XYZ file of C-alpha atoms in Angstrom:
648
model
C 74.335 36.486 -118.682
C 76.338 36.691 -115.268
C 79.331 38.376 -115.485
C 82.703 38.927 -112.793
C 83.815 40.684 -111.033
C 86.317 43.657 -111.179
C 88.658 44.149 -108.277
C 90.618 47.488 -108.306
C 93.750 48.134 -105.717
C 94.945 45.080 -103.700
C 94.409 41.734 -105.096
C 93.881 38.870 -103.338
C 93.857 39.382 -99.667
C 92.469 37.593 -97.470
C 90.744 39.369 -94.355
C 87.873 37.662 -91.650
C 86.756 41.225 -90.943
C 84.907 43.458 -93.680
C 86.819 46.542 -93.848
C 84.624 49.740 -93.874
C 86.065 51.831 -96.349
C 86.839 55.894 -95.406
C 85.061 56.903 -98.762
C 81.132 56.817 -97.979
C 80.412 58.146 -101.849
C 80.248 53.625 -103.054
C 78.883 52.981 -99.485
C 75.836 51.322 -101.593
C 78.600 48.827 -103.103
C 78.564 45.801 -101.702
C 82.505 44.601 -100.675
C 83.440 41.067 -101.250
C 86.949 39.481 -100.355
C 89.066 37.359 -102.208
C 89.304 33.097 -101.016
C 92.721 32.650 -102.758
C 95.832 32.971 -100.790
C 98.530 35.392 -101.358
C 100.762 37.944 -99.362
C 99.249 41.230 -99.167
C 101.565 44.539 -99.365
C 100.715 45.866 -96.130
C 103.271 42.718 -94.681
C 106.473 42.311 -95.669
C 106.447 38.623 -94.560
C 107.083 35.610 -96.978
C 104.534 33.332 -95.144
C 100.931 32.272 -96.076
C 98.782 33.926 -93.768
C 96.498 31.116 -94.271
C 98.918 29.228 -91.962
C 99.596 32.277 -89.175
C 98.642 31.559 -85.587
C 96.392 34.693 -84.739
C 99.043 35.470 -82.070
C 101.592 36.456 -84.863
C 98.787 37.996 -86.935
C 98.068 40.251 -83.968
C 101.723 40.922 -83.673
C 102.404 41.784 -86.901
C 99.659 44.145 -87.467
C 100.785 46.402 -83.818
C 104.088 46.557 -85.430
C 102.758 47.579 -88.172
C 100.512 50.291 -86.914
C 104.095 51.260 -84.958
C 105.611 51.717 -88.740
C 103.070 53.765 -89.259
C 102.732 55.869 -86.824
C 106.412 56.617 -87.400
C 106.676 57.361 -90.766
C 103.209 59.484 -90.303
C 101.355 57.208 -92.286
C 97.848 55.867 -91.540
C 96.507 52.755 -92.992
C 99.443 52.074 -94.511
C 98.763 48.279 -95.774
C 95.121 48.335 -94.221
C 93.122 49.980 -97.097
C 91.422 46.977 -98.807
C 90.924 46.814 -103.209
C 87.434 48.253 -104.119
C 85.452 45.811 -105.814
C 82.565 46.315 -108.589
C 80.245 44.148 -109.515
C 78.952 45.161 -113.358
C 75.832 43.407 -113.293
C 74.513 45.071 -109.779
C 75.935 48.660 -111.622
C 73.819 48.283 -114.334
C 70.700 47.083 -112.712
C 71.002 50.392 -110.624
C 71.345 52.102 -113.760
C 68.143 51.216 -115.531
C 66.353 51.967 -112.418
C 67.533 55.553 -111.892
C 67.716 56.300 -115.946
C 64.137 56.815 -116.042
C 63.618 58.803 -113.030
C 66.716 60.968 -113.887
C 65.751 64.778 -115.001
C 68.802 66.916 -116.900
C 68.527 70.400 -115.139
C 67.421 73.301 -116.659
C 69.947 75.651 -115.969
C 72.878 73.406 -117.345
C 71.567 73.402 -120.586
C 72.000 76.035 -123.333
C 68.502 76.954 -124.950
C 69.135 77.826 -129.112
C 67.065 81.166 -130.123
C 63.739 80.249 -130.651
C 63.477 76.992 -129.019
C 60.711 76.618 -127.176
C 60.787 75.195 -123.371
C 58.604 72.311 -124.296
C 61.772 71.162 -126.101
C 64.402 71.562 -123.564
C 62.622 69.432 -121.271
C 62.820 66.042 -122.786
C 64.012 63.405 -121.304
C 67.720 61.957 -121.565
C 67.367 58.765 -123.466
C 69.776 55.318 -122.516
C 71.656 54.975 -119.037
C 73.398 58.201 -117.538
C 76.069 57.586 -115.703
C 76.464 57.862 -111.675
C 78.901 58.537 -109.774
C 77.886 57.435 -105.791
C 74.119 57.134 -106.977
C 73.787 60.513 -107.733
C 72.980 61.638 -111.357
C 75.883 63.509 -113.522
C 74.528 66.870 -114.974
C 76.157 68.026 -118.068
C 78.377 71.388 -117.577
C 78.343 74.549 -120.302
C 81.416 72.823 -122.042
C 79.297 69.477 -122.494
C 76.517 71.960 -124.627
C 79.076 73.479 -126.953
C 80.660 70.484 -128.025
C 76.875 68.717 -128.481
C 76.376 72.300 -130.755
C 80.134 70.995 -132.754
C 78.543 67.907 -133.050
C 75.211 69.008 -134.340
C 77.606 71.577 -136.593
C 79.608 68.367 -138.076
C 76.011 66.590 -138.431
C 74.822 69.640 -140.729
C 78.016 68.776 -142.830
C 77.495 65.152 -142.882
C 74.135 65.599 -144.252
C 75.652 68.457 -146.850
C 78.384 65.912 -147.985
C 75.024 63.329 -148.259
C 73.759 65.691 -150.978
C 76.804 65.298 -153.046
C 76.747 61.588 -154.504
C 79.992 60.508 -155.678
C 78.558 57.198 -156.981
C 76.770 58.975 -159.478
C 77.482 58.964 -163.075
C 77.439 62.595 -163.723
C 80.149 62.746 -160.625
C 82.172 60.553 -162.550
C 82.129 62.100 -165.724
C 85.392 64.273 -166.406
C 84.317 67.811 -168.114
C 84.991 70.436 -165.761
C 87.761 71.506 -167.878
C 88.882 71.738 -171.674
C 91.474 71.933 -174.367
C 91.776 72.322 -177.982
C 94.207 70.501 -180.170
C 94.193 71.857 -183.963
C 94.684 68.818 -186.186
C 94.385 70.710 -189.706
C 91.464 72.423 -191.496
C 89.678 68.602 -192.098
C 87.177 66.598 -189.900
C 89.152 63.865 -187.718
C 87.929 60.345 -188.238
C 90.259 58.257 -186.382
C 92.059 58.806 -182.500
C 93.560 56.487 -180.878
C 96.416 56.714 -177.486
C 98.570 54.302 -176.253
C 97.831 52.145 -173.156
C 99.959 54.526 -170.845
C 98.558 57.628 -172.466
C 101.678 59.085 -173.095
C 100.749 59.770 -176.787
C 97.695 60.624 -178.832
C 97.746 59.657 -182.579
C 94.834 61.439 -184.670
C 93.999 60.942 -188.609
C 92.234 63.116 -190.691
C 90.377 63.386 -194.235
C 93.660 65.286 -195.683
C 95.845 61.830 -195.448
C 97.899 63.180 -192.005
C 98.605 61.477 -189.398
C 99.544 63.790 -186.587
C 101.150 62.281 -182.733
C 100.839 64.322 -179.832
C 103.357 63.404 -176.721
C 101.450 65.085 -173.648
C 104.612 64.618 -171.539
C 106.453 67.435 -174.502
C 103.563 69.876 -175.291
C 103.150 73.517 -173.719
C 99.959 75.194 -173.307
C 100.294 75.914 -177.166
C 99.306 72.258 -177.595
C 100.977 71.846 -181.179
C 102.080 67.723 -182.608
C 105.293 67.327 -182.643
C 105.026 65.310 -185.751
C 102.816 65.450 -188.789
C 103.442 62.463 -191.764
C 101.020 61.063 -194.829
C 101.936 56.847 -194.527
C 99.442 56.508 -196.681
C 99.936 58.883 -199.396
C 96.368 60.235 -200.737
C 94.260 57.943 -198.910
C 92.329 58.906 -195.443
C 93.503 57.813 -192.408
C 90.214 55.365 -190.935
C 90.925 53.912 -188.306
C 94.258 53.965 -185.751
C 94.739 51.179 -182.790
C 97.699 50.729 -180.709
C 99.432 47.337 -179.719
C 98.411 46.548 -176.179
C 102.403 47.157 -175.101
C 102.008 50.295 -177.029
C 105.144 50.486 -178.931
C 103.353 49.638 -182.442
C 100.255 51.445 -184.088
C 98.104 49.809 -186.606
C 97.376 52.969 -189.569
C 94.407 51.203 -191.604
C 93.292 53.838 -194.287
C 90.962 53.910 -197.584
C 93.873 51.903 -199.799
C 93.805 47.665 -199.346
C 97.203 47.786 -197.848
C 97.512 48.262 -193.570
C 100.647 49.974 -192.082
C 102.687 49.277 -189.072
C 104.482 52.068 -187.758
C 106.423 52.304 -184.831
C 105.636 55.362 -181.598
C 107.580 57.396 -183.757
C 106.020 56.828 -187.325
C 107.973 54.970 -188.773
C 107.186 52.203 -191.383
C 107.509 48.821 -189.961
C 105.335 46.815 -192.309
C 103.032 47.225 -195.396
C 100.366 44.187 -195.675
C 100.362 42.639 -198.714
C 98.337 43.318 -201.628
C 95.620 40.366 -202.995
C 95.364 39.700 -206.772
C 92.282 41.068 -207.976
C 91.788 38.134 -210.800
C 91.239 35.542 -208.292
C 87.488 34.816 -207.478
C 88.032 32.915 -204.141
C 88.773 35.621 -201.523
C 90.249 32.820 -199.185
C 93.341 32.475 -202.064
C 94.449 35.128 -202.398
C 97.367 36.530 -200.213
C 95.457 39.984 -199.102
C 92.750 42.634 -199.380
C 91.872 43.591 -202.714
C 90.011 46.629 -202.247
C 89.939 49.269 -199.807
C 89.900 48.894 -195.918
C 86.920 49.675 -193.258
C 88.618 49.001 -190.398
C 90.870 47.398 -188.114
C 92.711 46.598 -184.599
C 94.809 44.977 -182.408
C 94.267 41.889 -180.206
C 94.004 42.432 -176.974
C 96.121 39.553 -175.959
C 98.707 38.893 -178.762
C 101.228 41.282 -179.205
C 101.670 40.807 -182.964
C 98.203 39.887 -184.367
C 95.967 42.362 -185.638
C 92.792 42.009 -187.929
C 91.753 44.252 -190.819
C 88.323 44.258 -193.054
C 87.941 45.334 -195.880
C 85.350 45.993 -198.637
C 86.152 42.232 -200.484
C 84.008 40.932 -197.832
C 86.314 39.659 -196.277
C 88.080 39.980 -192.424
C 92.080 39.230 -192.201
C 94.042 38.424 -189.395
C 97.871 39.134 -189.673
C 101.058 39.155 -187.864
C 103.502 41.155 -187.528
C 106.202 39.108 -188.552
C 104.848 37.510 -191.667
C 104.549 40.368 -194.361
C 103.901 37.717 -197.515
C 100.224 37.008 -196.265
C 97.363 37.273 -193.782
C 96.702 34.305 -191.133
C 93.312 33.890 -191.754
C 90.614 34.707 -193.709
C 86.902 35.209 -192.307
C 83.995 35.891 -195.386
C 80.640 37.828 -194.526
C 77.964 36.315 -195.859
C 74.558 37.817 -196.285
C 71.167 36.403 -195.513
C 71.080 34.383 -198.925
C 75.172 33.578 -199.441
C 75.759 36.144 -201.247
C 78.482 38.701 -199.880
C 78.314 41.703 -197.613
C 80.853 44.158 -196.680
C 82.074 44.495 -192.808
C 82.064 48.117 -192.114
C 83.704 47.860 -188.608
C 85.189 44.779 -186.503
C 86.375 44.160 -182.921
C 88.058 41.892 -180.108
C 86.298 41.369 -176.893
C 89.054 41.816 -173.973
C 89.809 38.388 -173.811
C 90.362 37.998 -177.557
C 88.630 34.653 -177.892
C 85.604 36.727 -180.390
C 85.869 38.975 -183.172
C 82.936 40.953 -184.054
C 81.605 42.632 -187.168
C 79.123 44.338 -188.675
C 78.150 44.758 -191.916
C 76.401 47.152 -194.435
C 73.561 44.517 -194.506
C 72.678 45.879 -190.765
C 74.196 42.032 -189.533
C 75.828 41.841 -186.375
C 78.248 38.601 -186.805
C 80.636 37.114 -184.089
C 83.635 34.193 -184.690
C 85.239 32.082 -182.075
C 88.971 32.637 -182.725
C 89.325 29.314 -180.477
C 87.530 27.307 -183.840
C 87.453 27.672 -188.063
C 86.026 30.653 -189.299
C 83.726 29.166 -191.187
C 80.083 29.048 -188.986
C 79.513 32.302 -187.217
C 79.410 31.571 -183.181
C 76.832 34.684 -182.971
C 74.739 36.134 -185.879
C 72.008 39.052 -185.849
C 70.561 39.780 -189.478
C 68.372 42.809 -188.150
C 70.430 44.263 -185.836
C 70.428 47.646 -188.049
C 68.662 48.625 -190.681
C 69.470 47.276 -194.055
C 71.654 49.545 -196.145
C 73.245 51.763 -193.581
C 76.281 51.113 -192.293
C 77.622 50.205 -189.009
C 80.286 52.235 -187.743
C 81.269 51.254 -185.074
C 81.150 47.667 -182.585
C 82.809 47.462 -179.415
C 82.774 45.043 -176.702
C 82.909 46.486 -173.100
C 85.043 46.239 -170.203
C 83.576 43.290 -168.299
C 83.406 41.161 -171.870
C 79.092 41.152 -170.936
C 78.096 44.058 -173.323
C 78.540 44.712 -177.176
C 77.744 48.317 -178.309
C 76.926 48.894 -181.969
C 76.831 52.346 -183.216
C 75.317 52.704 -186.749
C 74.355 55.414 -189.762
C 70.392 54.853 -189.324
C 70.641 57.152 -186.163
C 70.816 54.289 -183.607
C 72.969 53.135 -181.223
C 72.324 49.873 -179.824
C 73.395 47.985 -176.560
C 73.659 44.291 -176.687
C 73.908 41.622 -173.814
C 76.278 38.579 -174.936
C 74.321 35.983 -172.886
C 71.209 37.072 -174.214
C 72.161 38.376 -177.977
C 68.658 38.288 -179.362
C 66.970 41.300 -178.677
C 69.094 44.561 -177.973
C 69.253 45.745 -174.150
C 68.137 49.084 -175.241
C 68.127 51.345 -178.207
C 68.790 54.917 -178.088
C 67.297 56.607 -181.245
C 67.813 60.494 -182.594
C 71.967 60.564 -182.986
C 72.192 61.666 -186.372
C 75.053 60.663 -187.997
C 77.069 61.584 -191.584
C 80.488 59.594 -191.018
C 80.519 56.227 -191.288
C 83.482 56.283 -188.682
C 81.017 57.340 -186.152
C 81.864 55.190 -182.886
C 81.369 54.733 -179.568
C 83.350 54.477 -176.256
C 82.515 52.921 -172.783
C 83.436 54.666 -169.637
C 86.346 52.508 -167.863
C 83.917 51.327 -165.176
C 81.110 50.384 -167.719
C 78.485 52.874 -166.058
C 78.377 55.207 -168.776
C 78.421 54.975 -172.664
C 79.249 57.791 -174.776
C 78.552 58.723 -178.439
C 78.498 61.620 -180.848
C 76.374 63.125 -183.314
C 76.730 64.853 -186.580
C 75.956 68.750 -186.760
C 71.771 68.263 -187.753
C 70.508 71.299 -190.107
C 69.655 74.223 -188.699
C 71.243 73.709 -185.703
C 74.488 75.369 -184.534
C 76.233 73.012 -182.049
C 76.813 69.533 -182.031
C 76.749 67.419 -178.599
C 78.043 64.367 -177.254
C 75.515 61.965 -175.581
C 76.300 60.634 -172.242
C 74.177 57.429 -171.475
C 73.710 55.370 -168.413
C 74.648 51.412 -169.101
C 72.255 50.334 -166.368
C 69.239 52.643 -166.356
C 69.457 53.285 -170.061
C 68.939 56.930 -169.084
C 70.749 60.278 -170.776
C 73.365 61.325 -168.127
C 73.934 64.608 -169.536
C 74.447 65.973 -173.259
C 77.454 67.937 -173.561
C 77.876 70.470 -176.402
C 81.232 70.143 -178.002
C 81.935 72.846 -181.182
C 79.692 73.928 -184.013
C 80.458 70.903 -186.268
C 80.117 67.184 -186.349
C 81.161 64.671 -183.335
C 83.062 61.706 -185.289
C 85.641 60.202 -182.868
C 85.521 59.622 -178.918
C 88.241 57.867 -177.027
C 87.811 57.678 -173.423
C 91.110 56.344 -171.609
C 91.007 54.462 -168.346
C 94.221 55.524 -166.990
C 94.154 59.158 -167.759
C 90.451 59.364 -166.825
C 90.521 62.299 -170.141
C 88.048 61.996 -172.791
C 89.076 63.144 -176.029
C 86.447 64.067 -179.313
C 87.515 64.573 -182.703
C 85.481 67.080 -185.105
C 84.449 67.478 -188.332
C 86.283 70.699 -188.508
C 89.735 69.762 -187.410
C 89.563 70.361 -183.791
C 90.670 67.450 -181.035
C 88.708 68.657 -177.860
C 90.157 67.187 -174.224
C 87.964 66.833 -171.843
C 89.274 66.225 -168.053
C 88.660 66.998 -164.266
C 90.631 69.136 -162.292
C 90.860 65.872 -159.388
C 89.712 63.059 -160.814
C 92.062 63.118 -164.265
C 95.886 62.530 -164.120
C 98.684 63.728 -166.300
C 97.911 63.772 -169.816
C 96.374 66.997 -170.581
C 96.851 68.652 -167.485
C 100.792 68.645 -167.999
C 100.334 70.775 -171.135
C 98.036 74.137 -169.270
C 101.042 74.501 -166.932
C 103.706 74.773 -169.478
C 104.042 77.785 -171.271
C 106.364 78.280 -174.781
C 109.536 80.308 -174.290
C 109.867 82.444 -177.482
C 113.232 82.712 -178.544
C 114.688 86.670 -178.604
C 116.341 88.324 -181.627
C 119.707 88.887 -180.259
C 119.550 84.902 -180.006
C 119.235 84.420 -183.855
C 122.362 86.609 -184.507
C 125.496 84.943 -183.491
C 128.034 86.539 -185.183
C 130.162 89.650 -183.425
C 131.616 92.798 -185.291
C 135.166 93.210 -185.190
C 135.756 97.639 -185.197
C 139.330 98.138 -187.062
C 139.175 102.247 -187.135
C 142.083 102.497 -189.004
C 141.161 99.864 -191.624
C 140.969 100.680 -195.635
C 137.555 102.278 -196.920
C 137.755 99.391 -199.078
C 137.538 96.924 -195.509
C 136.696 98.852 -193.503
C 133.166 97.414 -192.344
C 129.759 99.383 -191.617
C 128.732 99.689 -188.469
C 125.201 98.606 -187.385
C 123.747 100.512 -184.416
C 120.447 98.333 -184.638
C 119.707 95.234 -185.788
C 116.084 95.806 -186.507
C 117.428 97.871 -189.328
C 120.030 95.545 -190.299
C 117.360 92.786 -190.847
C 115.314 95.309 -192.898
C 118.054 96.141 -194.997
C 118.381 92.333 -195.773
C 115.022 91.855 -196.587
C 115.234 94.647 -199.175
C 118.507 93.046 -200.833
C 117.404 90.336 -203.443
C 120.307 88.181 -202.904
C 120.765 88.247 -199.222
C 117.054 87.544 -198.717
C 117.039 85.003 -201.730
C 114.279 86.137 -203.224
C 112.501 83.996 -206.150
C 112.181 84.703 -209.663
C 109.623 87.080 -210.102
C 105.566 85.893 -211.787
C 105.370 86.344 -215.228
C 103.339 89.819 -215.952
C 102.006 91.232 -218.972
C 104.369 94.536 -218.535
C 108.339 94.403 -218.460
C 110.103 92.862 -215.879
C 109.268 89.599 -215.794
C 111.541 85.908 -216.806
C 109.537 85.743 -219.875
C 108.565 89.157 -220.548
C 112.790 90.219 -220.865
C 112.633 87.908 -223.408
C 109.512 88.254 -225.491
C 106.121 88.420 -224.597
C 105.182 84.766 -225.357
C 106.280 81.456 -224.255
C 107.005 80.890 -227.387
C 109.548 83.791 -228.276
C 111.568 82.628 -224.949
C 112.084 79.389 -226.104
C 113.268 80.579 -229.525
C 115.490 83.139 -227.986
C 117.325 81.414 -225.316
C 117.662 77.853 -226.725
C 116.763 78.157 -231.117
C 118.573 81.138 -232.062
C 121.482 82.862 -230.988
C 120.945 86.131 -232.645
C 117.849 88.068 -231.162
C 114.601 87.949 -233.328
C 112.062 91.132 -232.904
C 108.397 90.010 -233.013
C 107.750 92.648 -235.326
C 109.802 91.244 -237.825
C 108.579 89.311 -240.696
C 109.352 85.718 -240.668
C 109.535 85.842 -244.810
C 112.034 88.596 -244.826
C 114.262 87.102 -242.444
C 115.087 83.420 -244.210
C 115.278 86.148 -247.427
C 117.665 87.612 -245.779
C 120.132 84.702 -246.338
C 119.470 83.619 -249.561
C 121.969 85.525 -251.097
C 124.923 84.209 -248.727
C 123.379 80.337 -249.367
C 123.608 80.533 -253.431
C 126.926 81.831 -253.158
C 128.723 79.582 -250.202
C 126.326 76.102 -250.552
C 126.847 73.797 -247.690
C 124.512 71.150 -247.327
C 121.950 70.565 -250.308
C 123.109 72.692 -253.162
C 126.939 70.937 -253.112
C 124.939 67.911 -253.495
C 122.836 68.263 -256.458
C 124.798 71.013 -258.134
C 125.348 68.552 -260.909
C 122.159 66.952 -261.483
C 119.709 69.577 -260.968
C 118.203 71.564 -263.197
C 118.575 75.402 -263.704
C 114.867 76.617 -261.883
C 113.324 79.065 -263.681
C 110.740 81.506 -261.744
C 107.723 82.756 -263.309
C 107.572 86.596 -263.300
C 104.302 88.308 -262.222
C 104.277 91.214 -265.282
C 104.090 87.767 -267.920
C 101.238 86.722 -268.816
C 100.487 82.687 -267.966
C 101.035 80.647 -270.689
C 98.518 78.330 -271.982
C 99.319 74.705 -271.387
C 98.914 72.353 -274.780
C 96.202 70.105 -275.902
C 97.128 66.994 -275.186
C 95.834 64.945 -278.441
C-alpha cells in the first residue's frame, strides 16, 4: 500500500536548487519539492514565480539577503519545509528493530532477576530519532513497574466475577421484621416497593411502609379482613394501589394501600351442581392474583374445582369460570394458579400432581397445556410461577420437589431438584429478576436446628449457595426487581430482609439509619401549677417537687389510675364475695330481695316468718277465696292417724 507524503514547514514552494538543510541529524531523508505553484513567505511579492524572469528572481533574493542582514536575520525565507516519506521511515524501521539492543545500564533489574532476563530483546519497531536508537531513561522503568503494578490489579479484579450468580445474590446484610407469634404464609410488595403486606396463620394482615419505619422495624398497621380465616395468599395490582387478600373463606377481598375494604366477591349457592352457574366460589380459596396486564381482573381458585376470573367493578359475579378436570372427568382441586407476564395463560396445578394451562385469548373449556404427572399424585402443588422472559414455568410442590419447566418443550421437566422438604402447602418459589437464579425454601426437617433457603442456578441447574435463615420453617420468598431485597417469611413469625450494602436500593436500607426518638416524661405532663401562698388550706394546692412521685402516687389511687373491679376470691373483698359467697346469693341480694338474707338462715323459717302478717292483712289469694274455701284443718303430730273406712 503506497502512502504520501507529509510536508512539515513551508508548503508549496517551488525551488530548481535542492536546499541542503543546516540540521545533519535527517541528512538520510531524502528532500523532495513541491510542482504546484504558490508564493512562498520568504517574498512578499504577489506574482507567480513560475512566470519571473531569473533577472528579477536574482534581484529579489539580494534584496532579500539585504533585509536580512539588517534585521540580523539569516535565512530568513530560505529555510525549505522538511518532508517525510512514511513508507521509507518504516522500511528503515524494520531493518534496525532487529539489530537494536536496549542497554544495560538504563534498565532497572527487580531483586532476584536474573541477567539472562534483562537481556531480551525489545519486541515491535523502536523508534529513531536521526537513525540512531532511543534508549529508555530511569523514569521510562518506573512507570513500566506502575504499569506492571496496575496489571497485578487487573488480574486481582479478574478473580472477582461479577457475572456470577453468587455476585448477584443480595445477603450481605439482614433484618428482622416481627409479624406475630404465627408462621407467615403469604408476602407480597407493591411494584415500587414502597410497602410490604404479610399474612399470617392468626387471621392478620400486617403493611409495612419502608419509607416510615426506624430501625425498630414495627407495621404501622395490623387488621383481620377476613375475620377467623388465614390470610393465603396476597398479590398487588400491577399499578399497586389495590391488593388482592384471598384467605381460607370462599369470599376474596379488595382492599385499598391502606386496608381498606373495596370489594367482597360474591358468594356461590352451594345447592347448585353445575359449578359454571353459580355466581361464585362455594368453598374455601387456594389461591389467587392479579393480571399482569389488566388493571382490574384478578383470578381466584378455589377448592369447588373451579378457577374464577373477576373484576373489580362487577361485585354480583365472576367473569369466567375455568373447571379442573382429572385424568377420568372427574374433578380435582387447583391448589395454586398463575399469569405468565403477558397475561395471555393462566396456569394451575392441582392436588392430582396436574400441571394445566388456558389460553385467556380462547374458551376455557380445552386446556392449551396439560401435564398429568407433573407431581406426584396426592400432594399438593404449592406454588406455579411463570418467569421473567415468559420461557420458564417453575412448580414447587409438597412431595419435596421443585420442578423447572420449558414452555416450548412442556413434556419432560428441564430439571428436578429433589430433598426440599416441605409442611405448608403455601410453599412457593421466586425467580431472581434476571432469571439466573431460582430460589426456594424448606420446612425445618427433624432433628435438625436451622432451616435454609436454596439458591439454584436456572441454566446449570446447579445449587448456588444454601443460605440458613432461622430455626423454623421457610414458607414465603418474594424477591423484588426494583429493590434488588429478598424477603422470607417463617414459620415462627419472623419476616427476614435480605439485601446488599451496593447492589440493593431503598427499601430496607432506609429503616437501619433511622433510629426511634422516645418521647421524655416532662413531655406527657402538660399542665403547669399555679403557687397562690396565701390561698385557703381548703385551695390551697400541694406542691409536687417530683413528678416521678406524683405518677406513683396516682398509680396507688384507685380512681385516678382507674383501676378495674377486683377477681372474685374465695376470702372478703371481692364483687361477689361483699355480697355472699355464691353467684347465687348476689343475684338474690342485689336484684330479688331488698332486705339482706344470711346464708345461715333457714329458708323454712324465713317464709314462717310472715305467715302471721299474711292471715291477718290477705292481699292476693286469701281475699279471693275467703268465701268459698274451706276452714283447713292440720293434723297434729301427738294424734294418733286415724284409720280410713272400708269402702263396701
Amino acid at each position: 500500500m503506497n502512502r504520501g507524503k507529509i510536508t512539515f514547514g513551508k508548503i508549496n514552494l517551488k525551488s530548481s536548487v535542492p536546499s541542503t538543510s543546516s540540521n545533519n541529524d535527517n541528512a538520510d531523508i531524502p528532500t523532495t519539492s513541491s510542482d504546484a505553484t504558490g508564493s512562498g513567505f520568504g517574498s512578499f511579492s504577489r506574482k507567480d514565480i513560475a512566470k519571473d524572469d531569473p533577472v528579477e528572481r536574482i534581484s529579489e533574493e539580494l534584496d532579500n539577503s539585504k533585509l536580512q542582514e539588517v534585521m540580523g536575520i539569516t535565512g530568513f525565507g530560505r529555510k525549505q519545509a522538511k518532508q517525510f516519506d512514511i513508507n521509507e521511515m518504516i522500511q528503515k524501521a524494520k531493518q534496525i528493530a532487529p539489530k537494536a539492543v536496549v542497554d544495560e545500564k538504563a534498565i532497572v533489574k527487580p531483586d532476584g532477576e536474573d541477567e539472562d532476563d534483562a537481556d531480551e530483546e525489545v519486541i515491535g519497531p523502536v523508534p529513531t530519532v536521526g537513525g540512531s536508537v532511543m534508549k529508555p531513561d530511569k523514569a521510562d522503568d518506573s512507570n513500566d513497574e506502575d504499569d506492571d503494578d496496575d496489571d497485578d490489579d487487573d488480574d486481582g479484579d479478574d478473580e472477582f466475577d461479577e457475572d456470577a450468580p453468587i455476585n448477584k445474590l443480595p445477603h450481605s446484610h439482614e433484618v428482622e421484621m416481627h409479624h406475630g407469634s404465627k408462621a407467615v404464609i403469604a408476602l407480597a410488595s407493591d411494584p415500587s416497593g414502597v410497602r410490604l403486606a404479610s399474612g399470617s396463620m392468626d387471621y392478620n394482615l400486617n403493611f409495612w411502609d419502608f419509607s416510615g419505619m426506624d430501625k425498630s422495624m414495627k407495621s404501622f398497621r395490623s387488621l383481620q379482613p377476613c375475620e377467623n380465616h388465614p390470610i393465603r395468599n396476597l398479590s398487588y395490582s400491577f399499578s399497586g394501589d389495590m391488593m388482592l387478600v384471598v384467605s381460607g373463606s370462599s369470599q376474596a377481598k379488595v382492599l385499598d394501600r391502606d386496608g381498606f375494604e373495596k370489594m367482597e366477591c360474591v358468594k356461590g349457592d352451594q345447592y347448585i351442581a353445575d359449578m359454571s352457574k353459580t355466581k361464585g366460589h362455594i368453598a374455601g380459596l387456594t389461591s389467587g392474583c392479579w393480571s399482569p396486564v389488566r388493571r382490574e381482573e384478578f383470578l381466584t381458585s378455589g377448592m369447588d374445582s373451579t378457577l374464577r376470573t373477576w373484576v373489580f367493578a362487577k361485585t354480583k359475579e365472576q367473569r369466567a369460570v375455568i373447571k379442573t378436570r382429572a385424568q377420568g372427568g372427574l374433578k380435582t382441586i387447583p391448589t395454586s394458579c398463575a399469569y405468565n407476564r403477558e397475561g395471555t395463560l393462566i396456569a394451575a396445578g392441582c392436588s392430582d400432581g396436574s400441571l394445566q394451562t388456558w389460553d385467556t385469548r380462547k374458551m376455557f373449556v380445552h386446556t392449551t397445556h396439560c401435564i398429568r404427572d407433573a407431581h406426584a399424585k396426592g400432594a399438593d402443588i404449592s406454588s406455579v410461577l411463570f418467569s421473567y422472559s415468559g420461557f420458564q414455568l417453575a412448580s414447587r410442590s409438597m412431595d419435596e420437589t421443585l420442578k423447572l419447566w420449558d414452555m416450548r418443550a412442556f413434556k419432560k421437566p428441564l430439571h428436578v431438584f429433589d430433598g426440599l422438604f416441605s409442611r405448608y402447602d403455601t410453599t412457593d418459589c421466586c425467580f431472581s429478576p434476571d432469571d439466573t437464579m431460582i430460589l426456594t425454601g424448606e420446612s425445618l426437617p427433624k432433628g435438625e436446628k436451622q432451616a435454609n433457603l436454596y439458591v439454584y442456578d436456572t441454566k446449570t441447574f446447579d445449587l448456588v449457595t444454601k443460605l440458613p435463615i432461622t430455626d423454623s420453617h421457610v414458607i414465603r420468598t418474594l424477591w423484588h426487581p426494583k429493590l434488588n431485597q429478598i424477603f422470607v417469611g417463617c414459620g415462627n413469625g419472623i419476616i427476614r430482609g435480605l439485601y446488599d450494602e451496593k447492589r440493593s436500593m431503598r427499601g430496607a436500607k432506609l429503616c437501619v439509619v433511622r433510629t426511634h426518638r422516645k418521647k421524655k416524661d416532662s413531655e406527657i405532663v402538660g399542665t403547669t401549677q399555679i403557687i397562690t401562698p396565701h390561698a385557703l388550706p381548703m385551695f390551697r394546692q400541694e406542691k409536687t417537687r417530683s413528678v416521678r412521685k406524683k405518677l406513683e402516687k396516682d398509680r396507688l389511687d384507685p380512681v385516678k389510675s382507674k383501676r378495674p373491679d377486683l377477681p372474685i376470691t374465695s376470702g372478703q373483698g371481692g364483687r361477689v364475695a361483699s355480697s355472699g359467697g355464691t353467684l347465687s346469693s348476689y343475684v338474690i341480694r342485689n336484684l330479688g330481695l331488698s332486705k339482706r338474707v344470711e346464708d345461715d338462715q333457714d329458708p323454712r323459717e324465713a317464709i314462717l316468718k310472715y305467715a302471721k302478717e299474711a292471715a291477718e292483712n290477705p292481699y292476693w289469694i286469701a281475699p279471693a277465696y275467703a268465701k268459698t274455701q274451706p276452714k283447713p284443718i292440720f293434723n297434729s303430730e301427738d294424734e294418733p292417724d286415724a284409720k280410713k273406712p272400708k269402702s263396701e
